[in-house]
CSV table of C-alpha atoms in Angstrom, one decimal:
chain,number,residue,atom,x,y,z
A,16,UNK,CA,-15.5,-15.2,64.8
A,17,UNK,CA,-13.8,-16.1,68.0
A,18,UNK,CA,-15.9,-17.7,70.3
A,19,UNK,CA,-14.6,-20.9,72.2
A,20,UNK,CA,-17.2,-23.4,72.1
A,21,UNK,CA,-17.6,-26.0,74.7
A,22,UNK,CA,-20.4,-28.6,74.9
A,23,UNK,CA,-20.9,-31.0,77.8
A,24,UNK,CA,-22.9,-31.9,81.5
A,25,UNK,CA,-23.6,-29.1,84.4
A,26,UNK,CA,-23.0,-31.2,87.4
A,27,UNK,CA,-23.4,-29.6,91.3
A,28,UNK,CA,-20.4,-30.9,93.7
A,29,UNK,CA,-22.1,-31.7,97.3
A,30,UNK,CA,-19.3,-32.1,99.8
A,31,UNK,CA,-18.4,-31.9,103.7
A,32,UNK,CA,-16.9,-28.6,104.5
A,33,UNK,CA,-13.1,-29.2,105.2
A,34,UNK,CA,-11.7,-33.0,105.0
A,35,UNK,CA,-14.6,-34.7,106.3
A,36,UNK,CA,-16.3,-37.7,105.4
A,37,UNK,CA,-19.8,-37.2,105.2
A,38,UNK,CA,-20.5,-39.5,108.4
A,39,UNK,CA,-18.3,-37.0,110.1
A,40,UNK,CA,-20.7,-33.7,109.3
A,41,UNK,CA,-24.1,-32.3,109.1
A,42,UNK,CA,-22.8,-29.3,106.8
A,43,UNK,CA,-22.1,-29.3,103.4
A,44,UNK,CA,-21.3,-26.9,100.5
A,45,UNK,CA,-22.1,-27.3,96.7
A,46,UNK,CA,-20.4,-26.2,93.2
A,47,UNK,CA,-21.2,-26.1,89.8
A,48,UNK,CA,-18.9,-27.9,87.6
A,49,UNK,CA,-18.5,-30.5,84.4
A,50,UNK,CA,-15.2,-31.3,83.0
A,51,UNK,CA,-16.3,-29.3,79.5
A,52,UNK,CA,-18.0,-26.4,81.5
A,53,UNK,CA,-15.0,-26.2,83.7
A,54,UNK,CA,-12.6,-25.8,80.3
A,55,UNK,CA,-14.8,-23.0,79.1
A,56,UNK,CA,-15.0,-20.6,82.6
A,57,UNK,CA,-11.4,-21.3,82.6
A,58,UNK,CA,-11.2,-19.8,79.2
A,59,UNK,CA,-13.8,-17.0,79.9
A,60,UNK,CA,-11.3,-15.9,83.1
A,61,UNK,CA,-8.5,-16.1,81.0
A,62,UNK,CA,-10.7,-13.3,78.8
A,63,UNK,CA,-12.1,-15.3,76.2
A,64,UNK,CA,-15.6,-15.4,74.6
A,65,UNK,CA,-16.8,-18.6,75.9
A,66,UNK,CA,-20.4,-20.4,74.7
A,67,UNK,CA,-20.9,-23.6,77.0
A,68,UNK,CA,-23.5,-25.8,75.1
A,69,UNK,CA,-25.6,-28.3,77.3
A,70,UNK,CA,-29.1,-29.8,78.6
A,71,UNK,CA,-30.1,-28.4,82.6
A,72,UNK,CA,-32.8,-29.6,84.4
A,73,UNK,CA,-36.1,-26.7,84.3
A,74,UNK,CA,-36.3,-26.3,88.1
A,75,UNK,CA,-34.1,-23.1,90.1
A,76,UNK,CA,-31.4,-25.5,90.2
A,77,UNK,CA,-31.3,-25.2,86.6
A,78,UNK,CA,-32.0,-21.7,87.2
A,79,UNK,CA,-29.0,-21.3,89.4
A,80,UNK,CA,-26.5,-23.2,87.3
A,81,UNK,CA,-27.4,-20.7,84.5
A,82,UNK,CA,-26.5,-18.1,86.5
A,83,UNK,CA,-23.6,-19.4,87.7
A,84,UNK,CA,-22.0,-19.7,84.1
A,85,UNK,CA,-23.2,-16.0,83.3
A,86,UNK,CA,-21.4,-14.3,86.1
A,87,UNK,CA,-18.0,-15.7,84.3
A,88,UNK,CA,-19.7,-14.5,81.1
A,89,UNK,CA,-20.1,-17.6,79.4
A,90,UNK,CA,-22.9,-17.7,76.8
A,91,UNK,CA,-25.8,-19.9,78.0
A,92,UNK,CA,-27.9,-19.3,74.9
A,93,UNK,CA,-27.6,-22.6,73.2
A,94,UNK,CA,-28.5,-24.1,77.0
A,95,UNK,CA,-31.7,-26.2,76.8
A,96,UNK,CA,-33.8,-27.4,79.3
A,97,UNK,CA,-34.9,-30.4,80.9
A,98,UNK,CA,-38.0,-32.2,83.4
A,99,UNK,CA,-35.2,-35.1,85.1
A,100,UNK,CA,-32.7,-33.4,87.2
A,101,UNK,CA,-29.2,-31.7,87.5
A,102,UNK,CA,-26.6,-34.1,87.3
A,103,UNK,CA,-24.8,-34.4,91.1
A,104,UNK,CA,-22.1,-35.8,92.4
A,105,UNK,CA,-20.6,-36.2,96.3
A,106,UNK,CA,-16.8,-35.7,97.1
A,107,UNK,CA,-14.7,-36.1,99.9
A,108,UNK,CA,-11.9,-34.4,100.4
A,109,UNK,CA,-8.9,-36.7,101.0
A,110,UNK,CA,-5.4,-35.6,102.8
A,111,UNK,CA,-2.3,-36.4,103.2
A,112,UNK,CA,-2.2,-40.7,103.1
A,113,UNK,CA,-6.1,-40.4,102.6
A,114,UNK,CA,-7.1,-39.9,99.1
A,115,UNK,CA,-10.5,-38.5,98.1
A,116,UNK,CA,-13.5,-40.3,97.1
A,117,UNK,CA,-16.6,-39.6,94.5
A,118,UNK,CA,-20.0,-41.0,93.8
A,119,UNK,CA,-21.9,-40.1,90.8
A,120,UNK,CA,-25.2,-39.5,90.5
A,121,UNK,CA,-25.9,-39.0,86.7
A,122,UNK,CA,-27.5,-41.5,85.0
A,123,UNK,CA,-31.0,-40.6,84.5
A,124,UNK,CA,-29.7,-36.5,84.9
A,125,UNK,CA,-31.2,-33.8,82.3
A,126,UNK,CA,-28.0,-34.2,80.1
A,127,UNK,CA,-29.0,-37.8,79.9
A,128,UNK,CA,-31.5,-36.7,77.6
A,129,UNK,CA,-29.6,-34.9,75.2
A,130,UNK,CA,-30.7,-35.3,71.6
A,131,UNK,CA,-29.2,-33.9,68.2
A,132,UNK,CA,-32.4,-32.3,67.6
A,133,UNK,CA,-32.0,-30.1,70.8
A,134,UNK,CA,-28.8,-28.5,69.5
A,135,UNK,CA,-29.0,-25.6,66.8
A,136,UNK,CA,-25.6,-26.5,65.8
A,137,UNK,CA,-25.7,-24.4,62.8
A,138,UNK,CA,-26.3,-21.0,64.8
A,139,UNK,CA,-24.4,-22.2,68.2
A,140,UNK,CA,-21.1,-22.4,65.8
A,141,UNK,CA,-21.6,-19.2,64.0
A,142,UNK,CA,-19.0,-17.3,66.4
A,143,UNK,CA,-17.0,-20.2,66.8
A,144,UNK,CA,-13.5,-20.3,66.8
A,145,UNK,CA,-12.7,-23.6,68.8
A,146,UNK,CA,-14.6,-26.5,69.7
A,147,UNK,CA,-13.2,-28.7,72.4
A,148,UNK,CA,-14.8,-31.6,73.5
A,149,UNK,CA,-13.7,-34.8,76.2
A,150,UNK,CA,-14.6,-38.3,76.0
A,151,UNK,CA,-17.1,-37.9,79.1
A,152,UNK,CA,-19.9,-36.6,77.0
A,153,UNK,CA,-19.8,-39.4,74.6
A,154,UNK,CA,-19.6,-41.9,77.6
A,155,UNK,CA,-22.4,-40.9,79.2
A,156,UNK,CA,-24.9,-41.7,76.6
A,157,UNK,CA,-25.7,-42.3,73.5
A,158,UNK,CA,-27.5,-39.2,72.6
A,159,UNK,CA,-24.3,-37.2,73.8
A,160,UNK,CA,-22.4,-39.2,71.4
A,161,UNK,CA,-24.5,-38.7,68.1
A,162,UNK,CA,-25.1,-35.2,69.0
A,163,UNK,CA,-21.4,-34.0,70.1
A,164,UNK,CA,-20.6,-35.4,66.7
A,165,UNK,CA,-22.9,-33.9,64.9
A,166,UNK,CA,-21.4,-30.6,66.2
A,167,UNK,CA,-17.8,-32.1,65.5
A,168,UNK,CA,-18.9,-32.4,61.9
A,169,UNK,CA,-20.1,-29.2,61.3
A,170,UNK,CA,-17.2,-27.4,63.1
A,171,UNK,CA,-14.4,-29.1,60.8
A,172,UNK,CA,-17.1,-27.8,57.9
A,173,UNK,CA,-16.5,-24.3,58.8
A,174,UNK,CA,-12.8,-24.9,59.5
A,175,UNK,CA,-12.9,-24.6,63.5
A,176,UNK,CA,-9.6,-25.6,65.4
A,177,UNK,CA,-10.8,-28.7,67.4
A,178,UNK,CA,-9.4,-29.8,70.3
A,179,UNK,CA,-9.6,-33.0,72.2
A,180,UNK,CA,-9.1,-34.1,75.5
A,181,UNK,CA,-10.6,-38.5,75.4
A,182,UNK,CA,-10.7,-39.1,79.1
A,183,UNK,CA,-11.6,-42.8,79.8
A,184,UNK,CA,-13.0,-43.8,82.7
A,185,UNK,CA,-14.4,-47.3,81.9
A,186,UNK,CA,-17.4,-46.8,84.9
A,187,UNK,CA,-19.6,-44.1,82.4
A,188,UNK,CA,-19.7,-46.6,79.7
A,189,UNK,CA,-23.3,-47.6,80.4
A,190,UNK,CA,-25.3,-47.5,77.1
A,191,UNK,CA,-23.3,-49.7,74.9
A,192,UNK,CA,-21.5,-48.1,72.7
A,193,UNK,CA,-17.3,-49.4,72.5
A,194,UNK,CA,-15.1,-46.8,73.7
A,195,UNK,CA,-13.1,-47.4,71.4
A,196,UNK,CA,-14.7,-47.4,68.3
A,197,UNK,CA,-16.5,-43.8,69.4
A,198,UNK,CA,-13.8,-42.1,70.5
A,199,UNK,CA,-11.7,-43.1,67.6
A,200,UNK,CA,-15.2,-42.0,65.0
A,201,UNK,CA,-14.7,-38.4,67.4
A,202,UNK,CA,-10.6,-38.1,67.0
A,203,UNK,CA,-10.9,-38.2,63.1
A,204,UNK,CA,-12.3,-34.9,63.4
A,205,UNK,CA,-9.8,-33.3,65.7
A,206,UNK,CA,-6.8,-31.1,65.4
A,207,UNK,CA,-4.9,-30.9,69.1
A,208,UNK,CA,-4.7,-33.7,71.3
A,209,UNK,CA,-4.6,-33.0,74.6
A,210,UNK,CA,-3.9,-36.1,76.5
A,211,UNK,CA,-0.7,-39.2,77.5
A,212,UNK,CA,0.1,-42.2,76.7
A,213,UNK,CA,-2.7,-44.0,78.3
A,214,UNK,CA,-5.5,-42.1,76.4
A,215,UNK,CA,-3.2,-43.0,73.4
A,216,UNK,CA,-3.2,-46.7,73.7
A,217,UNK,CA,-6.5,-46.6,74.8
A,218,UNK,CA,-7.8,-45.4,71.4
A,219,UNK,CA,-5.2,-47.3,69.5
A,220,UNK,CA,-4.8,-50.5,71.1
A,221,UNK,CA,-0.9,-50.1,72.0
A,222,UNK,CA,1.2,-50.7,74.7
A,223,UNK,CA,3.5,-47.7,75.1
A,224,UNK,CA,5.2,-46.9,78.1
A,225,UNK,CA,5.3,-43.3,80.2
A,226,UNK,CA,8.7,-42.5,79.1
A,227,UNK,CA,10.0,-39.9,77.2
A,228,UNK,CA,10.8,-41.7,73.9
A,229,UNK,CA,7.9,-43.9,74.2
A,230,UNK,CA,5.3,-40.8,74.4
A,231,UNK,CA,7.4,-39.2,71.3
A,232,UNK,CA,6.4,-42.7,69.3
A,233,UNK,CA,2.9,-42.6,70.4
A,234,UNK,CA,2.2,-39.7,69.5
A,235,UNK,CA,3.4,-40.2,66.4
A,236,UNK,CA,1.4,-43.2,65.7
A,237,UNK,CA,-1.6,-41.0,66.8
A,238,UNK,CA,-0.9,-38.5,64.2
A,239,UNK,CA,-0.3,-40.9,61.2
A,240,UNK,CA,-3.2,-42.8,62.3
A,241,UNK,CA,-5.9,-39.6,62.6
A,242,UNK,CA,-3.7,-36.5,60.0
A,243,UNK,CA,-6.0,-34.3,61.2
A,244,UNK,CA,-4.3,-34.0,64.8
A,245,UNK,CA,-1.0,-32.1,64.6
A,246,UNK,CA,-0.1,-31.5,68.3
A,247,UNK,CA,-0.1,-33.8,71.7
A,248,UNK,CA,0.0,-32.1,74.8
A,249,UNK,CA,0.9,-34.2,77.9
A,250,UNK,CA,0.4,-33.6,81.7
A,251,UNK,CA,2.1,-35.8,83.8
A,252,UNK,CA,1.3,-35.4,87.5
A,253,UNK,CA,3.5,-37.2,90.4
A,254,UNK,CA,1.7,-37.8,93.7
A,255,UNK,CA,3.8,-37.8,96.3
A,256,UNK,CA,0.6,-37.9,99.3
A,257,UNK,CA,-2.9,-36.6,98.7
A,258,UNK,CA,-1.7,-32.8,99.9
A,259,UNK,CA,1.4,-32.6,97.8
A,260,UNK,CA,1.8,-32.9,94.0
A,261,UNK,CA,4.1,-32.1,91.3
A,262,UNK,CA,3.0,-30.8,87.8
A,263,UNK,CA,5.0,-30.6,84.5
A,264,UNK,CA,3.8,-31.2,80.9
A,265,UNK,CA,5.0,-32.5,77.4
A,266,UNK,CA,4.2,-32.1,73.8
A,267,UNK,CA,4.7,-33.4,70.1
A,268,UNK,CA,3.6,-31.4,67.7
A,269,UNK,CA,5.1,-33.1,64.4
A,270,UNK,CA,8.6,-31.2,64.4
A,271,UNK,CA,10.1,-31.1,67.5
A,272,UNK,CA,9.6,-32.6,71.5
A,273,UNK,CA,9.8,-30.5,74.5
A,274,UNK,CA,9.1,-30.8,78.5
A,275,UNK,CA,8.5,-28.1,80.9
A,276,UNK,CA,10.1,-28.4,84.5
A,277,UNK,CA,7.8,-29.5,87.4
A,278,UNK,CA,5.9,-27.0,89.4
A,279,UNK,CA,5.7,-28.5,93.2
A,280,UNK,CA,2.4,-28.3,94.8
A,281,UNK,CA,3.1,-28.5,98.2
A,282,UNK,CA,-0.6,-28.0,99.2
A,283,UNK,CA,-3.6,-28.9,97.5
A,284,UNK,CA,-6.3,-26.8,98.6
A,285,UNK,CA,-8.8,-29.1,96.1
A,286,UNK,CA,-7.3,-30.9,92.8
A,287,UNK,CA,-10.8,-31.3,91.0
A,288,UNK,CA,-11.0,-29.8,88.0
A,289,UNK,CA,-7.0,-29.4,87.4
A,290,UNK,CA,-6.9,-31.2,84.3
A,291,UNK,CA,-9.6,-29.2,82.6
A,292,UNK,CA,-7.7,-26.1,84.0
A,293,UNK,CA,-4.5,-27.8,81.9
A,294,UNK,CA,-6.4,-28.0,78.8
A,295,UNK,CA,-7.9,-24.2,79.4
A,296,UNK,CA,-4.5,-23.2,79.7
A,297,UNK,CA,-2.9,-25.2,76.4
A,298,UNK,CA,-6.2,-24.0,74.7
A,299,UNK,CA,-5.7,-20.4,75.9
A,300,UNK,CA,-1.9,-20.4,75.1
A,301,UNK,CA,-2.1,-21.6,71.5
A,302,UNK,CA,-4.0,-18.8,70.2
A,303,UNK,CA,-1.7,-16.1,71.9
A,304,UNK,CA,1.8,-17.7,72.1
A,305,UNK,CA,4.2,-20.5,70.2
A,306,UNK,CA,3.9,-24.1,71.5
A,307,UNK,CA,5.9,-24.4,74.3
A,308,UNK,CA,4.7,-21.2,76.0
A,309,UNK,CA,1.4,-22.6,75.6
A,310,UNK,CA,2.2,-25.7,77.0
A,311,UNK,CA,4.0,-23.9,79.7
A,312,UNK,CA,0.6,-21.6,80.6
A,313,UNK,CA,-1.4,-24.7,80.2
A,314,UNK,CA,1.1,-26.3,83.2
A,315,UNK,CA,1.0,-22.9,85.4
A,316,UNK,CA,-2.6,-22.8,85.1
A,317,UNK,CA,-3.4,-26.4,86.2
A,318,UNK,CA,-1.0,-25.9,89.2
A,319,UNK,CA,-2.3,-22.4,90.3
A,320,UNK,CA,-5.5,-24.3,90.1
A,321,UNK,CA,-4.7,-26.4,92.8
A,322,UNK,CA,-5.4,-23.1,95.3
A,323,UNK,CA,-8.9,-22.8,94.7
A,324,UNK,CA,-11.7,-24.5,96.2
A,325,UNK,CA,-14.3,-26.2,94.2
A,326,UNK,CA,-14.3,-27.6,90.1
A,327,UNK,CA,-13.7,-24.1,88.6
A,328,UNK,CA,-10.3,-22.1,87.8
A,329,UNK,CA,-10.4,-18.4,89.1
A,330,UNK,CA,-7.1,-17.1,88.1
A,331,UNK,CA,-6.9,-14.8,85.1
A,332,UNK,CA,-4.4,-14.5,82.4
A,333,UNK,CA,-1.8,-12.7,84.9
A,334,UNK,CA,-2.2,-14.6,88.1
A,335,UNK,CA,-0.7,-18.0,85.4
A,336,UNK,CA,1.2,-15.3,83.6
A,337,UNK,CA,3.0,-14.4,87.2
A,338,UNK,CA,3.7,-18.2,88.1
A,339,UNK,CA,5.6,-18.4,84.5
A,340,UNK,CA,7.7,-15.2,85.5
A,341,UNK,CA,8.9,-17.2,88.9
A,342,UNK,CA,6.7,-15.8,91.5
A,343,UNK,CA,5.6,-19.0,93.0
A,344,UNK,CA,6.1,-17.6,97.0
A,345,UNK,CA,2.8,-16.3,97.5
A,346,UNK,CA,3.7,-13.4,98.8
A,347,UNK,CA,1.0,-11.1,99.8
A,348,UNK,CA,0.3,-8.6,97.1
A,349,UNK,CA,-0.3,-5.0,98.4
């Protein structure tokens, strides 16, 4: 009974090789990613049992997505099938001044059709563990809504640790539903919050500031205002260009606050897919450490993150492990 459950889209990634535009090339290369799917490979590489719930299109894309997810070991059992296609979307690869750009192309995808019916919640959840949703699944439609929290409900039933990460991007919000009232109906049923300030006033209607004391009070207003959450774990990223970031990270988890130092990433080989890497890593680390060494692995492993190409986090538990012990040089290893 400790299988990490994630549920979201499959998207492929379609980008010019290098930092091109696409006006500047002819050659491109694809990934499989989603911001849920790329929580739970995380999690599988870290050694966990991972079952990634979701709707692919039935074509060999589909084909090849599910195959992509069971070379990290991920269970692709509860994976259901679809006519419309794979969800894509295009990236270019900023540097430096230049930052990068995405398009979506998911509205009509195979996840679009997602129903509650299409989910066997009941024996999907039997090995479960964790649950962690994001607020992209609910965005996208309304379907993902009513059947994420379907599985939500049933999860706190059989006393799963549920974890939540309620990204807003305002563009997904396309079928009608208020952001704010859904995510708010999904948050009652969570336990650890992974998220800032902005998710927090988003969902609560406040006005907090990014500093310290502010993100103390706001979380504490999220906890007295959904009991079920206990914990809020912060990244806080500082840009200084488009090829060089700094990473460090923040919690409140009802008794005491703490901050990590920043990690400096002084280049980013691709920086899709860090924050789900954060969330692996704070997900990862509560099960096997105390707070702040979880929120310290969740830091290391959205940094390291940073070094691999494509949506996906390929370090294991060492390679983060190694960056908390102070071997940040990169020396080779022989």
């Amino acid at each position: 009974m400790n299988q990490i459950i994630t549920f979201g889209e499959v998207l492929m990634r379609i980008s010019p090789r290098g930092n091109k535009k696409f006006i500047q090339s002819n050659n491109v290369e694809f990934y499989f990613g989603g911001t849920e799917l790329n929580v739970g490979i995380s999690i599988a590489n870290f050694g966990g049992d991972v079952k990634h719930i979701s709707c692919v299109s039935d074509d060999f894309i589909g084909d090849t997505a599910i195959s992509y997810l069971r070379k990290f070991d991920v269970s692709t059992s509860a994976i259901v099938r679809s006519k419309r296609p794979l969800g894509v979307y295009f990236l270019e690869v900023g540097a430096v001044m230049r930052p990068s750009s995405i398009s979506y192309n998911r509205s009509h995808s195979s996840f679009s059709e997602i129903k509650p019916e299409m989910v066997d919640w009941e024996n999907s959840l039997k090995k479960g563990k964790w649950f962690h949703w994001t607020g992209i699944t609910p965005a996208l439609c309304e379907g993902g809504y009513e059947t994420l929290k379907e599985g939500l409900i049933l999860a706190q039933k059989k006393g799963l640790e549920i974890s939540a990460d309620p990204t807003y991007r305002s563009g997904l919000w396309k079928w009608g539903g208020n952001p704010k009232e859904v995510l708010r109906d999904l948050l009652s049923y969570s336990n650890v919050f992974i998220g800032g300030v902005n998710e927090i006033n988003e969902v609560l209607g406040t006005n907090y500031s990014y500093s310290n004391e502010d993100f103390i009070e706001a979380s504490k207003s999220l906890i007295k205002e959904f009991p079920s959450i206990t914990k809020v774990f912060d990244k806080i990223r500082t840009s200084v260009n488009a090829s060089w970031h700094k990473i460090r990270s923040r919690m409140w988890n009802g008794v005491e606050f703490r901050e990590t130092e920043d990690l400096d990433i002084t280049h980013i080989v691709d920086r899709i897919g860090t924050g789900d890497a954060y969330a692996a890593g704070i997900i990862h680390g509560l099960q096997k450490f105390d707070d702040y060494k979880a929120m310290e692995f969740g830091s290391a492993a959205c940094a390291i993150k940073h070094t691999y190409m494509g949506d996906v986090n390929y370090a294991n538990e060492d390679d983060v492990l190694n960056i908390l012990a102070g071997n940040t040089t990169g020396r080779l290893n022989r």
